[in-house]
Tab-separated table of C-alpha atoms in Angstrom:
chain	number	residue	atom	x	y	z
A	251	MET	CA	0.000	0.000	0.000
A	252	THR	CA	1.376	3.369	-0.997
A	253	VAL	CA	0.608	6.338	1.232
A	254	VAL	CA	1.730	9.820	0.295
A	255	ILE	CA	3.787	11.409	3.078
A	256	ASP	CA	5.786	14.526	2.350
A	257	PRO	CA	9.458	13.493	2.608
A	258	ALA	CA	10.147	16.891	4.194
A	259	PHE	CA	7.698	16.189	7.044
A	260	ASP	CA	9.308	17.025	10.393
A	261	PRO	CA	8.057	15.140	13.490
A	262	VAL	CA	9.491	17.837	15.784
A	263	PRO	CA	8.237	21.157	14.369
A	264	SER	CA	8.485	22.949	17.713
A	265	LEU	CA	12.270	23.184	17.415
A	266	ALA	CA	11.828	25.477	14.417
A	267	ARG	CA	9.479	27.717	16.423
A	268	SER	CA	11.711	28.567	19.350
A	269	VAL	CA	10.536	31.489	21.494
A	270	ASP	CA	12.819	34.500	21.848
A	271	ILE	CA	13.042	35.083	25.608
A	272	ALA	CA	14.664	38.133	27.192
A	273	SER	CA	14.405	40.351	30.270
A	274	ALA	CA	13.705	44.069	30.545
A	275	ALA	CA	13.546	46.747	33.233
A	276	THR	CA	10.016	47.997	32.541
A	277	ILE	CA	6.877	47.068	30.645
A	278	ASP	CA	7.275	50.233	28.576
A	279	GLU	CA	10.705	49.020	27.496
A	280	ALA	CA	9.266	45.609	26.612
A	281	VAL	CA	6.568	47.254	24.490
A	282	ALA	CA	8.805	49.823	22.807
A	283	GLN	CA	11.903	47.733	22.195
A	284	ARG	CA	10.579	44.192	22.067
A	285	GLY	CA	7.177	44.829	20.492
A	286	ALA	CA	5.167	43.210	23.284
A	287	GLN	CA	1.496	43.204	22.342
A	288	ALA	CA	-0.086	41.881	25.544
A	289	VAL	CA	0.696	42.151	29.258
A	290	PRO	CA	-0.965	40.645	32.342
A	291	VAL	CA	-2.232	42.492	35.392
A	292	TRP	CA	-2.062	40.263	38.456
A	293	VAL	CA	-5.274	40.480	40.473
A	294	PRO	CA	-5.585	38.904	43.934
A	295	VAL	CA	-8.955	38.179	45.493
A	296	ASP	CA	-8.260	40.954	48.013
A	297	GLY	CA	-5.905	43.910	47.803
A	298	ASP	CA	-4.799	46.534	45.358
A	299	ILE	CA	-4.888	46.183	41.580
A	300	ALA	CA	-2.211	47.787	39.429
A	301	VAL	CA	-4.786	49.402	37.117
A	302	GLU	CA	-7.714	51.654	37.868
A	303	VAL	CA	-10.729	49.390	37.686
A	304	ASP	CA	-13.757	49.129	39.928
A	305	ARG	CA	-13.885	45.810	41.770
A	306	ASP	CA	-17.691	45.970	41.851
A	307	LEU	CA	-17.770	46.234	38.081
A	308	LEU	CA	-15.316	43.335	37.809
A	309	ALA	CA	-17.493	41.272	40.130
A	310	ALA	CA	-20.544	42.113	38.031
A	311	ALA	CA	-18.633	40.739	35.040
A	312	GLY	CA	-17.946	37.550	37.008
A	313	PHE	CA	-14.294	38.351	37.677
A	314	ARG	CA	-13.257	38.144	41.334
A	315	GLY	CA	-9.563	37.395	41.035
A	316	THR	CA	-9.779	33.697	41.781
A	317	ALA	CA	-6.860	31.681	40.451
A	318	GLY	CA	-7.039	31.126	36.698
A	319	GLN	CA	-9.686	33.738	35.896
A	320	THR	CA	-8.906	36.180	33.091
A	321	LEU	CA	-10.547	39.295	31.718
A	322	ARG	CA	-9.295	41.236	28.691
A	323	LEU	CA	-9.155	45.030	28.780
A	324	PRO	CA	-9.080	46.660	25.327
A	325	GLY	CA	-6.146	48.828	24.394
A	326	SER	CA	-2.615	48.673	23.065
A	327	PRO	CA	-0.930	46.758	24.458
A	328	LEU	CA	-3.726	44.414	25.390
A	329	ARG	CA	-4.027	44.137	29.155
A	330	VAL	CA	-5.313	40.906	30.626
A	331	LEU	CA	-6.496	40.789	34.208
A	332	VAL	CA	-5.300	37.481	35.650
A	333	GLY	CA	-6.663	36.150	38.915
A	334	ILE	CA	-4.042	34.880	41.355
A	335	GLY	CA	-6.299	34.071	44.299
A	336	ASP	CA	-4.454	34.569	47.576
A	337	GLY	CA	-1.209	35.245	45.702
A	338	ALA	CA	1.200	33.540	43.334
A	339	LYS	CA	4.394	32.798	45.235
A	340	ALA	CA	4.750	29.089	44.589
A	341	HIS	CA	6.275	27.756	41.398
A	342	ALA	CA	3.089	25.941	40.335
A	343	ALA	CA	0.836	28.945	40.993
A	344	ILE	CA	3.032	31.211	38.853
A	345	ARG	CA	3.151	28.648	36.050
A	346	ASP	CA	-0.644	28.405	36.106
A	347	ALA	CA	-1.168	32.180	36.196
A	348	VAL	CA	1.159	32.815	33.265
A	349	ALA	CA	-0.448	29.983	31.304
A	350	ALA	CA	-3.886	31.521	31.864
A	351	PHE	CA	-2.555	34.855	30.566
A	352	ALA	CA	-0.854	33.289	27.547
A	353	ARG	CA	-4.082	31.551	26.524
A	354	ALA	CA	-6.164	34.694	27.035
A	355	ALA	CA	-3.757	36.545	24.716
A	356	ALA	CA	-3.720	33.743	22.151
A	357	GLU	CA	-3.719	36.094	19.152
A	358	SER	CA	-0.595	37.941	20.363
A	359	PRO	CA	2.750	36.529	19.207
A	360	SER	CA	4.728	38.794	21.556
A	361	LEU	CA	4.055	38.855	25.307
A	362	ALA	CA	5.571	40.661	28.280
A	363	LEU	CA	4.911	40.117	31.947
A	364	ASP	CA	6.017	41.905	35.094
A	365	LEU	CA	7.590	39.550	37.605
A	366	GLY	CA	8.402	42.410	39.965
A	367	ALA	CA	5.115	42.299	41.872
A	368	LEU	CA	5.355	38.521	42.291
A	369	ILE	CA	8.955	38.754	43.494
A	370	ALA	CA	8.058	41.567	45.892
A	371	ALA	CA	5.295	39.379	47.311
A	372	GLY	CA	7.783	36.642	48.141
A	373	ALA	CA	8.353	34.612	44.969
A	374	ASP	CA	11.931	33.553	44.240
A	375	ALA	CA	13.158	35.468	41.173
A	376	ALA	CA	14.771	32.515	39.396
A	377	GLU	CA	11.897	30.157	40.150
A	378	ALA	CA	9.350	32.749	39.054
A	379	ALA	CA	11.136	33.222	35.732
A	380	GLN	CA	11.430	29.487	35.146
A	381	ALA	CA	7.759	28.931	35.926
A	382	ALA	CA	6.748	31.875	33.724
A	383	VAL	CA	8.630	30.518	30.724
A	384	GLU	CA	7.221	27.030	31.205
A	385	GLY	CA	3.684	28.377	31.620
A	386	ALA	CA	3.781	30.575	28.528
A	387	VAL	CA	5.576	28.191	26.171
A	388	LEU	CA	3.609	25.096	27.144
A	389	ALA	CA	0.251	26.908	27.134
A	390	ARG	CA	0.807	28.206	23.613
A	391	TYR	CA	1.872	24.796	22.306
A	392	SER	CA	-0.347	23.474	19.533
A	393	TYR	CA	0.206	20.572	17.183
A	394	ASP	CA	-0.960	21.866	13.807
A	395	GLN	CA	1.752	20.382	11.617
A	396	LEU	CA	-0.733	18.570	9.393
A	397	LYS	CA	-3.392	21.270	9.099
A	398	THR	CA	-3.486	23.001	5.737
A	399	ASP	CA	-4.949	26.178	7.238
A	400	ALA	CA	-3.786	26.339	10.837
A	401	LYS	CA	-5.478	29.086	12.867
A	402	THR	CA	-3.181	29.099	15.867
A	403	ILE	CA	-0.715	31.959	16.330
A	404	ALA	CA	2.651	30.816	17.609
A	405	LEU	CA	4.334	32.531	20.535
A	406	GLU	CA	7.402	34.257	19.118
A	407	SER	CA	8.771	36.336	21.983
A	408	LEU	CA	8.418	36.611	25.744
A	409	THR	CA	9.849	39.453	27.834
A	410	LEU	CA	10.248	39.086	31.601
A	411	VAL	CA	10.248	42.398	33.452
A	412	ALA	CA	12.138	42.611	36.735
A	413	ALA	CA	14.231	45.044	38.749
A	414	GLU	CA	17.907	45.367	37.846
A	415	GLY	CA	18.966	43.541	40.991
A	416	ASP	CA	16.879	40.514	40.045
A	417	ARG	CA	17.816	40.364	36.372
A	418	ALA	CA	20.663	37.834	36.704
A	419	ALA	CA	18.439	35.431	38.642
A	420	VAL	CA	15.591	35.984	36.191
A	421	ASP	CA	17.831	35.253	33.213
A	422	ALA	CA	19.124	32.066	34.850
A	423	GLY	CA	15.618	30.920	35.689
A	424	ALA	CA	14.407	31.694	32.179
A	425	ALA	CA	17.204	29.596	30.682
A	426	ARG	CA	16.238	26.698	32.915
A	427	GLY	CA	12.571	27.062	32.005
A	428	THR	CA	13.460	27.170	28.322
A	429	ALA	CA	15.314	23.849	28.512
A	430	LEU	CA	12.497	22.153	30.417
A	431	ALA	CA	9.730	23.527	28.206
A	432	ARG	CA	11.667	22.445	25.130
A	433	ALA	CA	11.997	18.921	26.554
A	434	ALA	CA	8.230	18.744	26.921
A	435	THR	CA	7.453	20.208	23.494
A	436	ILE	CA	9.806	17.746	21.796
A	437	ALA	CA	8.063	14.885	23.586
A	438	ARG	CA	4.643	16.341	22.737
A	439	ASP	CA	5.575	16.652	19.077
A	440	LEU	CA	6.741	13.050	18.908
A	441	SER	CA	3.685	11.660	20.670
A	442	ASN	CA	1.206	13.763	18.668
A	443	THR	CA	2.673	12.671	15.337
A	444	PRO	CA	0.467	10.073	13.566
A	445	PRO	CA	1.888	6.534	13.656
A	446	ARG	CA	2.416	6.225	9.915
A	447	HIS	CA	4.431	9.450	10.007
A	448	LEU	CA	6.565	8.237	12.928
A	449	THR	CA	7.503	4.577	12.796
A	450	ALA	CA	10.176	3.124	15.066
A	451	GLU	CA	12.681	3.491	12.232
A	452	LYS	CA	11.765	7.151	11.721
A	453	PHE	CA	11.982	7.834	15.458
A	454	ALA	CA	15.526	6.463	15.416
A	455	GLU	CA	16.423	8.758	12.503
A	456	VAL	CA	15.003	11.771	14.341
A	457	ALA	CA	16.880	10.912	17.545
A	458	ALA	CA	20.154	10.473	15.682
A	459	ARG	CA	19.652	13.772	13.850
A	460	LEU	CA	18.804	15.825	16.919
A	461	ALA	CA	21.193	14.279	19.445
A	462	PRO	CA	24.312	16.310	18.552
A	463	GLN	CA	22.430	19.584	19.159
A	464	PHE	CA	22.001	18.614	22.798
A	465	GLY	CA	25.309	16.935	23.589
A	466	LEU	CA	23.923	13.411	23.294
A	467	GLU	CA	25.274	10.259	21.689
A	468	VAL	CA	22.904	7.853	19.958
A	469	GLU	CA	23.327	4.215	18.972
A	470	VAL	CA	20.553	2.564	16.939
A	471	PHE	CA	19.877	-1.187	16.939
A	472	ASP	CA	17.964	-2.594	13.964
A	473	ARG	CA	16.200	-5.957	13.745
A	474	GLU	CA	19.393	-7.882	12.997
A	475	ALA	CA	21.165	-6.327	15.976
A	476	LEU	CA	18.177	-6.986	18.222
A	477	VAL	CA	18.154	-10.655	17.205
A	478	ALA	CA	21.844	-10.858	18.090
A	479	LEU	CA	21.112	-9.287	21.482
A	480	GLY	CA	18.316	-11.745	22.181
A	481	THR	CA	15.674	-9.116	22.887
A	482	GLY	CA	12.807	-11.556	22.591
A	483	GLY	CA	10.257	-9.260	24.202
A	484	LEU	CA	10.714	-6.459	21.689
A	485	LEU	CA	10.952	-8.841	18.748
A	486	GLY	CA	7.904	-10.793	19.908
A	487	VAL	CA	5.766	-7.666	20.073
A	488	ASN	CA	7.037	-6.635	16.648
A	489	ALA	CA	6.274	-10.016	15.066
A	490	GLY	CA	2.953	-8.917	13.546
A	491	SER	CA	4.240	-5.699	11.994
A	492	VAL	CA	5.520	-4.802	8.547
A	493	ASP	CA	7.643	-2.071	10.156
A	494	GLU	CA	10.967	-2.965	11.743
A	495	PRO	CA	11.606	-2.445	15.457
A	496	ARG	CA	14.324	-0.194	16.769
A	497	MET	CA	16.099	0.123	20.063
A	498	ILE	CA	17.536	3.611	20.461
A	499	LYS	CA	20.277	3.973	23.055
A	500	VAL	CA	20.877	7.588	24.058
A	501	ARG	CA	23.780	8.614	26.264
A	502	TYR	CA	24.467	11.837	28.159
A	503	THR	CA	27.886	12.279	29.747
A	504	PRO	CA	28.454	15.391	31.864
A	505	ALA	CA	31.552	17.436	31.126
A	506	SER	CA	32.777	16.817	34.666
A	507	ALA	CA	32.328	13.039	34.470
A	508	GLY	CA	34.733	10.929	36.474
A	509	ALA	CA	34.933	7.659	38.345
A	510	ASP	CA	32.552	8.902	41.042
A	511	THR	CA	29.918	10.400	38.729
A	512	PRO	CA	26.440	9.084	39.580
A	513	SER	CA	24.761	7.126	36.807
A	514	LEU	CA	21.118	6.656	35.932
A	515	ALA	CA	19.312	4.507	33.369
A	516	LEU	CA	15.982	5.558	31.852
A	517	VAL	CA	13.923	2.966	29.968
A	518	GLY	CA	11.006	4.177	27.859
A	519	LYS	CA	8.154	2.225	26.309
A	520	GLY	CA	7.965	3.140	22.629
A	521	ILE	CA	4.933	1.354	21.192
A	522	MET	CA	4.428	3.534	18.139
A	523	PHE	CA	0.859	2.269	17.762
A	524	ASP	CA	-0.880	-0.369	19.828
A	525	SER	CA	-3.681	-2.365	18.200
A	526	GLY	CA	-3.517	-4.929	20.988
A	527	GLY	CA	-2.277	-7.599	18.592
A	528	ILE	CA	-4.213	-10.883	18.734
A	529	SER	CA	-5.893	-9.501	21.875
A	530	LEU	CA	-7.384	-6.806	19.666
A	531	LYS	CA	-8.522	-3.603	21.360
A	532	PRO	CA	-12.066	-2.318	20.771
A	533	SER	CA	-12.113	0.616	18.353
A	534	SER	CA	-13.152	3.013	21.127
A	535	ALA	CA	-9.908	2.251	22.960
A	536	MET	CA	-7.653	2.404	19.922
A	537	HIS	CA	-7.841	6.033	18.813
A	538	GLY	CA	-5.308	7.342	21.322
A	539	MET	CA	-2.834	4.517	20.844
A	540	LYS	CA	-0.380	6.666	18.917
A	541	PHE	CA	0.399	7.983	22.404
A	542	ASP	CA	1.600	4.554	23.505
A	543	MET	CA	5.162	5.604	22.691
A	544	MET	CA	5.075	8.538	25.100
A	545	GLY	CA	7.396	6.837	27.581
A	546	ALA	CA	10.161	6.734	24.974
A	547	ALA	CA	9.316	10.255	23.786
A	548	ASN	CA	9.602	11.511	27.367
A	549	VAL	CA	12.952	9.848	27.923
A	550	PHE	CA	14.364	11.410	24.765
A	551	GLY	CA	12.791	14.802	25.459
A	552	SER	CA	14.112	14.856	29.016
A	553	MET	CA	17.632	14.070	27.887
A	554	THR	CA	17.693	17.029	25.484
A	555	ALA	CA	17.556	19.285	28.561
A	556	LEU	CA	20.341	17.720	30.627
A	557	ARG	CA	23.312	19.658	29.269
A	558	ASP	CA	21.570	23.033	29.531
A	559	LEU	CA	20.424	22.195	33.061
A	560	GLY	CA	23.996	21.391	34.082
A	561	ALA	CA	23.175	17.811	35.066
A	562	GLU	CA	26.133	16.104	36.729
A	563	THR	CA	24.643	12.618	36.489
A	564	ALA	CA	25.548	10.320	33.604
A	565	VAL	CA	22.296	9.193	31.988
A	566	THR	CA	21.634	6.412	29.501
A	567	GLY	CA	18.254	6.144	27.822
A	568	TRP	CA	16.869	2.950	26.324
A	569	LEU	CA	14.000	3.614	23.905
A	570	MET	CA	12.240	0.338	23.102
A	571	CYS	CA	10.337	1.010	19.891
A	572	THR	CA	7.931	-0.984	17.741
A	573	ASP	CA	4.250	-1.043	16.917
A	574	ASN	CA	1.990	-3.868	18.114
A	575	MET	CA	0.011	-5.085	15.132
A	576	LEU	CA	-2.301	-7.913	14.195
A	577	SER	CA	-1.342	-10.152	11.265
A	578	GLY	CA	-0.713	-13.759	10.381
A	579	SER	CA	2.783	-13.558	11.844
A	580	ALA	CA	1.760	-11.896	15.119
A	581	THR	CA	2.647	-13.459	18.456
A	582	LYS	CA	-0.117	-15.845	19.471
A	583	ILE	CA	-1.756	-16.306	22.826
A	584	GLY	CA	0.193	-19.064	24.542
A	585	ASP	CA	3.461	-18.305	22.744
A	586	VAL	CA	6.547	-18.154	24.938
A	587	LEU	CA	9.064	-15.342	24.450
A	588	THR	CA	12.627	-15.327	25.760
A	589	ILE	CA	13.637	-11.998	27.236
A	590	ARG	CA	17.239	-10.777	27.062
A	591	GLY	CA	19.090	-12.730	29.754
A	592	GLY	CA	17.053	-15.906	29.330
A	593	THR	CA	13.825	-15.421	31.306
A	594	THR	CA	10.918	-17.032	29.458
A	595	VAL	CA	7.479	-15.398	29.402
A	596	GLU	CA	4.182	-16.955	28.372
A	597	VAL	CA	2.020	-14.455	26.493
A	598	LYS	CA	-1.474	-14.742	27.915
A	599	ASN	CA	-2.544	-11.371	26.555
A	600	SER	CA	-0.814	-9.715	23.605
A	601	ASP	CA	-2.177	-6.336	24.703
A	602	ALA	CA	0.059	-6.513	27.775
A	603	GLU	CA	2.977	-5.804	25.461
A	604	GLY	CA	4.631	-2.787	27.040
A	605	ARG	CA	6.105	-4.793	29.896
A	606	LEU	CA	7.647	-7.187	27.359
A	607	VAL	CA	9.635	-4.509	25.547
A	608	LEU	CA	10.563	-2.791	28.819
A	609	ALA	CA	11.894	-6.065	30.228
A	610	ASP	CA	14.554	-6.239	27.503
A	611	GLY	CA	15.568	-2.642	28.158
A	612	LEU	CA	15.756	-3.148	31.915
A	613	VAL	CA	17.997	-6.185	31.544
A	614	LEU	CA	20.303	-4.389	29.136
A	615	ALA	CA	20.573	-1.475	31.566
A	616	THR	CA	21.680	-3.818	34.348
A	617	GLU	CA	24.335	-5.356	32.075
A	618	GLU	CA	26.197	-2.123	31.365
A	619	GLU	CA	29.912	-2.298	32.185
A	620	ARG	CA	29.272	0.380	34.754
A	621	ARG	CA	25.980	-0.595	36.335
A	622	PRO	CA	23.641	2.317	36.962
A	623	ASP	CA	23.049	3.546	40.496
A	624	ALA	CA	19.326	3.452	39.763
A	625	ILE	CA	16.911	2.618	36.952
A	626	LEU	CA	13.651	4.345	36.069
A	627	ASP	CA	11.177	3.136	33.510
A	628	ILE	CA	8.265	5.163	32.202
A	629	ALA	CA	5.346	3.803	30.232
A	630	THR	CA	1.719	4.223	29.255
A	631	LEU	CA	1.282	0.808	30.807
A	632	THR	CA	-2.058	-0.077	32.396
A	633	GLY	CA	-5.696	0.871	32.272
A	634	ASN	CA	-5.801	-0.260	35.892
A	635	ALA	CA	-3.706	2.738	36.930
A	636	MET	CA	-6.259	4.908	35.149
A	637	ALA	CA	-9.126	3.180	36.943
A	638	ALA	CA	-7.422	3.658	40.294
A	639	LEU	CA	-6.241	7.255	39.961
A	640	GLY	CA	-8.346	8.937	37.292
A	641	LEU	CA	-6.882	11.085	34.510
A	642	SER	CA	-4.796	13.593	36.467
A	643	THR	CA	-2.403	11.422	38.478
A	644	ALA	CA	0.238	8.921	37.393
A	645	ALA	CA	1.067	5.822	39.392
A	646	ILE	CA	4.587	5.268	40.668
A	647	PHE	CA	6.160	2.150	42.119
A	648	ALA	CA	9.615	1.597	43.544
A	649	ASN	CA	11.671	-1.100	45.200
A	650	ASP	CA	13.625	1.608	47.033
A	651	ASP	CA	12.210	4.345	49.263
A	652	ALA	CA	14.935	6.839	48.297
A	653	VAL	CA	14.061	6.474	44.613
A	654	ALA	CA	10.376	6.919	45.416
A	655	ALA	CA	11.123	10.070	47.446
A	656	GLN	CA	13.207	11.547	44.639
A	657	LEU	CA	10.432	10.795	42.150
A	658	GLN	CA	7.968	12.599	44.383
A	659	SER	CA	10.272	15.624	44.683
A	660	ALA	CA	10.675	15.811	40.908
A	661	ALA	CA	6.913	15.563	40.451
A	662	ASP	CA	6.372	18.342	42.993
A	663	ALA	CA	8.824	20.552	41.073
A	664	THR	CA	7.002	20.049	37.772
A	665	ASP	CA	3.457	20.005	39.207
A	666	GLU	CA	2.859	16.592	37.671
A	667	ARG	CA	0.843	14.635	40.199
A	668	VAL	CA	1.963	11.133	41.118
A	669	TRP	CA	0.824	8.634	43.726
A	670	ARG	CA	2.911	5.758	45.004
A	671	LEU	CA	1.150	2.405	44.888
A	672	PRO	CA	2.445	-0.632	46.788
A	673	LEU	CA	4.788	-3.122	45.186
A	674	ASP	CA	2.904	-5.885	46.972
A	675	HIS	CA	4.854	-9.112	46.580
A	676	ARG	CA	1.941	-11.158	47.907
A	677	TYR	CA	0.516	-10.934	44.370
A	678	ARG	CA	3.684	-12.284	42.744
A	679	ASP	CA	2.310	-15.843	42.471
A	680	GLN	CA	-0.304	-14.610	39.996
A	681	LEU	CA	2.493	-14.194	37.430
A	682	LYS	CA	3.409	-17.890	37.511
A	683	SER	CA	3.105	-19.896	34.307
A	684	ASN	CA	2.752	-23.643	33.807
A	685	VAL	CA	5.059	-23.593	30.763
A	686	ALA	CA	7.446	-20.641	31.304
A	687	ASP	CA	9.204	-18.711	34.029
A	688	LEU	CA	6.523	-16.008	34.046
A	689	SER	CA	3.270	-15.064	32.393
A	690	ASN	CA	2.759	-11.512	31.184
A	691	ILE	CA	-0.492	-10.971	33.074
A	692	GLY	CA	-1.923	-12.059	36.389
A	693	GLY	CA	-5.433	-12.109	37.769
A	694	GLN	CA	-8.405	-9.847	37.184
A	695	TYR	CA	-7.491	-7.268	39.836
A	696	ALA	CA	-4.467	-5.131	40.828
A	697	GLY	CA	-3.272	-4.967	37.222
A	698	ALA	CA	-1.001	-1.962	37.756
A	699	ILE	CA	0.685	-3.683	40.705
A	700	LEU	CA	1.098	-6.924	38.780
A	701	ALA	CA	2.697	-5.057	35.872
A	702	ALA	CA	5.135	-3.410	38.269
A	703	LEU	CA	5.936	-6.755	39.902
A	704	PHE	CA	6.644	-8.176	36.432
A	705	LEU	CA	9.091	-5.355	35.654
A	706	ASN	CA	10.773	-5.718	39.039
A	707	GLU	CA	11.823	-9.220	37.981
A	708	PHE	CA	14.261	-7.725	35.455
A	709	VAL	CA	16.173	-5.059	37.435
A	710	ASP	CA	18.562	-7.504	39.129
A	711	GLY	CA	18.058	-5.932	42.547
A	712	LEU	CA	19.144	-2.435	41.502
A	713	PRO	CA	17.245	0.560	42.940
A	714	TRP	CA	14.345	1.052	40.567
A	715	GLY	CA	11.276	3.165	40.006
A	716	HIS	CA	8.396	2.735	37.589
A	717	ILE	CA	6.089	5.498	36.350
A	718	ASP	CA	2.782	4.409	34.821
A	719	ILE	CA	1.592	7.407	32.800
A	720	ALA	CA	-1.416	5.726	31.173
A	721	PRO	CA	-3.770	7.964	33.202
A	722	THR	CA	-2.065	11.184	32.131
A	723	MET	CA	-0.905	10.581	28.559
A	724	GLU	CA	-3.578	12.669	26.844
A	725	SER	CA	-5.535	15.826	27.536
A	726	GLU	CA	-8.843	16.069	25.703
A	727	ARG	CA	-8.893	19.865	25.970
A	728	ASP	CA	-6.614	22.805	26.630
A	729	ASP	CA	-6.122	23.229	30.372
A	730	LEU	CA	-3.732	26.027	31.431
A	731	TRP	CA	-0.248	24.811	30.377
A	732	ARG	CA	-1.564	21.340	29.487
A	733	SER	CA	-2.453	21.599	25.816
A	734	ALA	CA	-4.885	19.258	24.080
A	735	GLY	CA	-3.299	16.087	22.771
A	736	GLY	CA	-0.239	14.300	24.063
A	737	THR	CA	0.778	15.793	27.407
A	738	ALA	CA	4.430	14.711	27.625
A	739	PHE	CA	3.703	14.091	31.309
A	740	GLY	CA	7.040	12.942	32.693
A	741	ALA	CA	9.506	14.637	30.333
A	742	ARG	CA	10.237	17.522	32.699
A	743	LEU	CA	9.900	15.192	35.689
A	744	LEU	CA	12.643	12.881	34.401
A	745	ALA	CA	14.921	15.840	33.714
A	746	GLU	CA	14.407	17.230	37.214
A	747	PHE	CA	14.991	13.765	38.678
A	748	ALA	CA	18.273	13.383	36.796
A	749	VAL	CA	19.541	16.846	37.775
A	750	ALA	CA	18.822	16.334	41.473
A	751	PHE	CA	19.666	12.618	41.532
A	752	GLU	CA	21.425	11.225	44.574
A	753	ARG	CA	22.624	7.650	44.852
A	754	PRO	CA	20.364	5.540	47.059
A	755	GLU	CA	22.155	4.064	50.052
A	756	PRO	CA	22.902	0.348	49.615
A	757	THR	CA	20.484	-1.928	51.419
A	758	GLU	CA	21.726	-4.768	53.568
C-alpha cells in the first residue's frame, strides 16, 4: 500500500518555532523595544490592583480574582487581568497564572509580563522566571503540523520584566525554564505525530539527527542487531508488523564526568501504535494509541535538557520502539518469548505488550559495564492505573524508598501529580506460568501492581522506580499549560529527577 507522506515532514516542528526570551527593566521598554502586544495584570482576590478598575464592576462581570480567571481590557498593548487568588508565590501557581494569561492573549505573538510584583510578594526570582517561561511556552503549544490552514498563532517572543537587581536570577531561571519547556514540546511533538508518520525506524532517525544539538550520543539497533542481542520481548511484540523495530540507546555524559559520577538509566516504552495484537482492542480504545510511545518520547525529550540544566549525572536512555500489530505472523496467545538474559514469558494477553519490551531494556541497563546507580522506567502501561487514579495522576512504584522520594520531589517541582502504589509481593504468584518462568499478566485485579511486579523481575536488585503514565498521557482539551493532545507528562519530571539525583544508600 502506498501512502503519500511529504518526505520533508518534520516530526518535531516545535524546534523550528523557538521562542525569543529576554528580560527588561520595565513594561514600557518591553513594548517599545521588544514589540510586546499583551501584558498581564495580576489580580488577587483581596488587595490593590495595578490598574484603575472598579472591583464591583469586575465582580458584576464575574471576575473576582480567583486563580485562573482572566478578563481582557481593550487597548494597546492588550491588558489581561489574571486572577491569582491569595497570591502567586509558589512555582506551580506562577506557572498556572502565566499559562492563563498566555491563553487569554492567544492572538498575540509577543508577550511581556512583570515579575516584579510577584517577586516583591515573596516569589523567588529565578523560580518565578522558570515557571513563567514554562507556563507561557507550554500553554501556547499546539500541534498543527498537518493542518493546511492552521489558525493558531505561535508565541514568538516573551519578555520578563524585573528590577535590575533581580535580572541575573531571572535570566538564569528563564534559561532553565526554556530547557524544560523544550523537553516537553519535543516529547509532545513526537507523541502527537500520527503513527504512519513516525515509525520506530523514523523515530531512530530523528533521535540520531537531533542528538548532537544537545550533547547526546545515539546508537541505533535494527532488527538484525536486536536478534543478536536476544531481545525476545521487543521482537515478539514486533512479530505482527511490517515495520521494523528499533532500540535507540541515548547517552548523556556530563563534562565533569569521572569515576565517582552518579549514573542513571531511563527505559522508555515506545509502542508507536498499539492495536492490541491478537488480543485486539475495541475501536473506542484504539484512537489514542499513537500515544503509547510517550514513555520513549519523554525519555528522549528529558535528555535534550540535561546539558543546559547542568546535570552532573551520567544518563543512559533505552528507547524500546515498535508497533503492536495484528497479522498472520503476530505473536499468538500461549506463545513463549525469551527476554534478554534468558527469562521465558508466556504471552497470555498480547495487549500486555509494554512490559515485554521494557523487560529487555531493563535487563540491558543492568548489564552495562558500569551498572547504573538506579533505573527508572516510564510507560503508558495499564488501564488499571487509570481506573485507580483517574486522569490527572500517574502511578509510581519503587523497590527503594529513596528512589520513590526523589520521584515525588521531581513531580512536585514540575506540578505533575503522582501517587505511590504498593509493590505488593503477595501478588507475585499470579504471574506464575505452567510452561514458562513467568506469564505476562496475572489475575483480574491489581493490574497496575502486577505489571510493576513483572518489571521488578528484570532489574537484578538495583534501585528502581516505575512510572505508569497511562492515566495522564492525553488531555482532551486545553487546560492552562496542558495543551490538548499528548501531554508529555514525565519529560520535565525525568529531567528534574536526573539533575537532582542522589545515589540511594545500599540496602543490607
